[in-house]
Amino acid sequence: MDKIRDLLIELKKESIDIVLNDDELEVFYDTDDLDPVIYDQIKNNKDQLIQFLKSSKSDINNPFSIPLSPIKAAYPLTNSQNRLWILSQLEGGSLAYNMPAAVRLTGTVDFDKFEESFKLLIERHEILRTFFKSNDQGEVSQFIIPVAGVSFTITQKDFSKNKKSEAQVADYLEEINKEPFDLERAPLVRGAIIKLKEKEHVFFLSMHHIIGDGWSMQLLISEIIKIYNSLLQGKQ
């Protein structure tokens, strides 16, 4: 099974995820089309992949995991990240890869705990503390900054006293999503809490596609809500 493990690790490096769903393989990837060579690798090893994922899922004492990389000053980009870096250097290119998401929150919002939950999220996930920079030779690398070096705050806005708050919020979200990210400065993610009414808010999250995709955006939102609820309940 070492061959299959190595294959999964190589696919992960290319931002390709293989998931077993009802004994069928599901493939998730960032690019518009899957590389034909990679497609053939998955197709030719389909049965072994299914068997490996089944055994990994059933054996909780020996789950499949990607080994940790050694600690380095910088790390190479994946092919997808390199493509996004190049496109982001074009005029307006970086803005085109801003990924927005908005969630309506009902009830009283403890802003301080919400901001604290986001800081814990950034501490937990190194990719949220990652920036990208090229050297004098034009080689691009990604760098992870320590937690103490991250400066992050959630923007707070109050539209509750405005009669046309819904329309103004929509305009505001469109405006802040037009702010380009500087790929050389982490975090490449921003958030805002917008008050519509006394117990109705909108949580806005935006990040650059070079550090995540639509799937990871959903996971981040889910995780920040879980952390926030735990903080409210005094749990770890």
XYZ file of C-alpha atoms in Angstrom, residues 6-216:
211
model
C 2.645 7.971 -2.019
C 0.101 8.631 -4.760
C -2.301 10.295 -2.311
C 0.496 12.444 -0.918
C 1.511 13.558 -4.417
C -2.121 14.348 -5.267
C -2.437 16.392 -2.078
C 0.638 18.397 -3.041
C -1.188 19.298 -6.256
C -4.260 20.396 -4.233
C -6.203 17.313 -5.344
C -8.317 15.531 -2.752
C -9.658 11.988 -3.040
C -12.688 11.163 -0.907
C -14.529 7.860 -0.528
C -18.310 8.297 -0.640
C -20.513 5.175 -0.615
C -17.680 3.073 -2.080
C -17.210 5.561 -4.912
C -14.262 7.888 -5.362
C -14.896 11.632 -5.484
C -12.127 13.873 -6.772
C -11.814 17.549 -5.797
C -9.339 19.867 -7.519
C -8.674 23.575 -8.030
C -8.116 23.734 -11.762
C -10.744 23.846 -14.505
C -9.646 20.484 -15.899
C -7.864 17.544 -14.342
C -4.472 16.765 -15.819
C -4.840 13.691 -18.122
C -1.783 12.031 -16.561
C -3.215 12.454 -13.058
C -6.613 11.263 -14.264
C -5.026 8.075 -15.607
C -3.176 7.525 -12.325
C -6.422 7.739 -10.388
C -8.319 5.592 -12.895
C -5.646 2.888 -13.071
C -5.411 2.674 -9.275
C -9.118 3.095 -8.506
C -9.619 -0.280 -6.804
C -6.465 0.068 -4.699
C -7.445 3.623 -3.707
C -10.888 2.471 -2.579
C -9.376 -0.410 -0.595
C -6.781 1.875 1.016
C -9.323 4.548 1.994
C -11.667 1.906 3.396
C -8.940 0.391 5.549
C -7.739 3.804 6.702
C -11.273 4.775 7.674
C -11.919 1.583 9.620
C -8.565 1.491 11.425
C -8.770 4.422 13.839
C -5.410 3.497 15.349
C -3.619 3.908 12.036
C -5.424 6.578 10.015
C -3.972 7.860 6.779
C -2.241 11.172 7.299
C 0.143 13.321 5.350
C 3.505 13.541 7.135
C 4.561 16.908 8.518
C 7.080 18.864 6.505
C 10.294 19.752 8.288
C 10.425 23.285 9.691
C 11.915 25.610 7.078
C 12.267 29.329 6.499
C 10.196 29.004 3.309
C 8.283 26.410 1.307
C 7.713 25.845 -2.427
C 4.359 26.598 -4.029
C 2.016 23.959 -5.389
C 1.288 24.111 -9.109
C -2.095 25.692 -8.380
C -0.572 28.318 -6.111
C 2.105 29.127 -8.673
C -0.552 29.597 -11.364
C -2.560 31.907 -9.080
C 0.569 33.885 -8.186
C 1.328 34.512 -11.856
C -2.261 35.517 -12.649
C -2.336 37.790 -9.598
C 0.619 39.769 -10.955
C -1.487 40.881 -13.912
C -3.457 44.109 -13.657
C -6.585 43.371 -11.630
C -5.535 39.732 -11.363
C -5.303 39.583 -7.585
C -8.759 41.111 -7.161
C -10.257 38.484 -9.461
C -9.351 35.775 -6.952
C -10.957 37.298 -3.864
C -13.331 34.690 -2.453
C -16.252 36.183 -0.484
C -18.810 34.513 1.768
C -21.545 35.949 3.975
C -23.554 34.307 6.774
C -26.559 35.760 8.571
C -26.339 35.480 12.368
C -29.447 35.586 14.555
C -29.244 36.572 18.220
C -26.927 38.707 20.317
C -23.326 38.703 19.091
C -20.425 39.015 21.528
C -18.009 40.848 19.249
C -14.935 40.365 21.465
C -15.440 36.593 21.628
C -16.120 36.448 17.886
C -12.849 38.230 17.180
C -11.070 35.962 19.690
C -12.465 32.886 17.920
C -11.081 34.167 14.625
C -7.652 34.705 16.171
C -7.722 31.121 17.490
C -8.613 29.983 13.977
C -5.607 31.832 12.550
C -3.403 30.290 15.241
C -4.694 26.807 14.391
C -4.255 26.962 10.604
C -0.807 27.920 9.316
C -2.158 28.666 5.831
C -3.976 31.665 7.353
C -0.563 32.972 8.463
C 1.083 32.448 5.086
C 2.333 35.042 2.601
C 4.076 34.752 -0.758
C 7.179 36.488 -2.043
C 9.671 36.182 -4.892
C 13.428 36.521 -4.560
C 15.896 38.324 -6.825
C 15.916 35.311 -9.157
C 12.139 35.437 -9.533
C 11.561 32.250 -7.530
C 8.379 32.428 -5.472
C 8.080 30.804 -2.027
C 5.506 30.785 0.730
C 6.404 31.882 4.243
C 4.586 31.181 7.506
C 4.725 33.878 10.156
C 4.450 33.057 13.884
C 1.187 33.681 15.715
C 2.662 36.641 17.597
C 3.460 38.331 14.289
C -0.135 38.341 13.040
C -2.068 41.588 13.250
C -5.751 40.851 12.701
C -8.981 42.592 13.616
C -12.559 42.088 12.463
C -14.219 45.188 11.055
C -17.394 46.180 12.897
C -20.197 48.122 11.158
C -23.627 49.197 12.373
C -26.385 49.695 9.794
C -29.241 49.113 12.238
C -30.345 52.762 12.215
C -30.600 52.929 8.427
C -33.960 52.300 6.787
C -32.362 50.764 3.686
C -29.863 48.704 5.639
C -30.129 45.589 3.413
C -29.210 47.535 0.268
C -26.469 49.460 2.051
C -25.001 46.255 3.449
C -24.954 44.724 -0.034
C -23.133 47.801 -1.365
C -20.713 47.734 1.560
C -19.896 44.025 1.083
C -19.292 44.587 -2.612
C -17.029 47.520 -1.783
C -14.835 45.698 0.746
C -14.587 42.636 -1.479
C -13.051 44.880 -4.137
C -10.087 45.560 -1.872
C -7.164 43.571 -3.310
C -5.005 41.411 -1.067
C -1.279 42.034 -0.939
C 0.095 38.508 -1.337
C 3.284 39.585 0.410
C 1.402 40.354 3.642
C -0.408 37.857 5.859
C -3.125 37.137 6.711
C -4.709 36.837 3.274
C -8.119 36.783 4.896
C -10.409 39.497 6.261
C -13.671 39.516 8.166
C -16.447 41.891 9.164
C -19.485 41.853 11.428
C -22.344 44.032 10.157
C -25.267 44.818 12.447
C -28.655 44.879 10.689
C -30.918 44.895 13.737
C -30.506 44.432 17.480
C -30.320 40.644 17.145
C -29.483 40.240 13.481
C -26.021 40.459 11.985
C -24.116 39.468 8.864
C -20.707 37.857 9.149
C -18.581 38.518 6.063
C -15.440 36.541 5.244
C -13.101 37.008 2.315
C -9.816 35.280 1.474
C -7.534 34.963 -1.512
C -7.893 31.832 -3.599
C -4.146 31.135 -3.279
C -4.696 29.960 0.331
C -8.059 28.195 -0.027
C -11.049 27.205 -2.117
C -14.830 27.065 -1.819
C -14.714 23.880 0.214
C -12.203 25.238 2.734
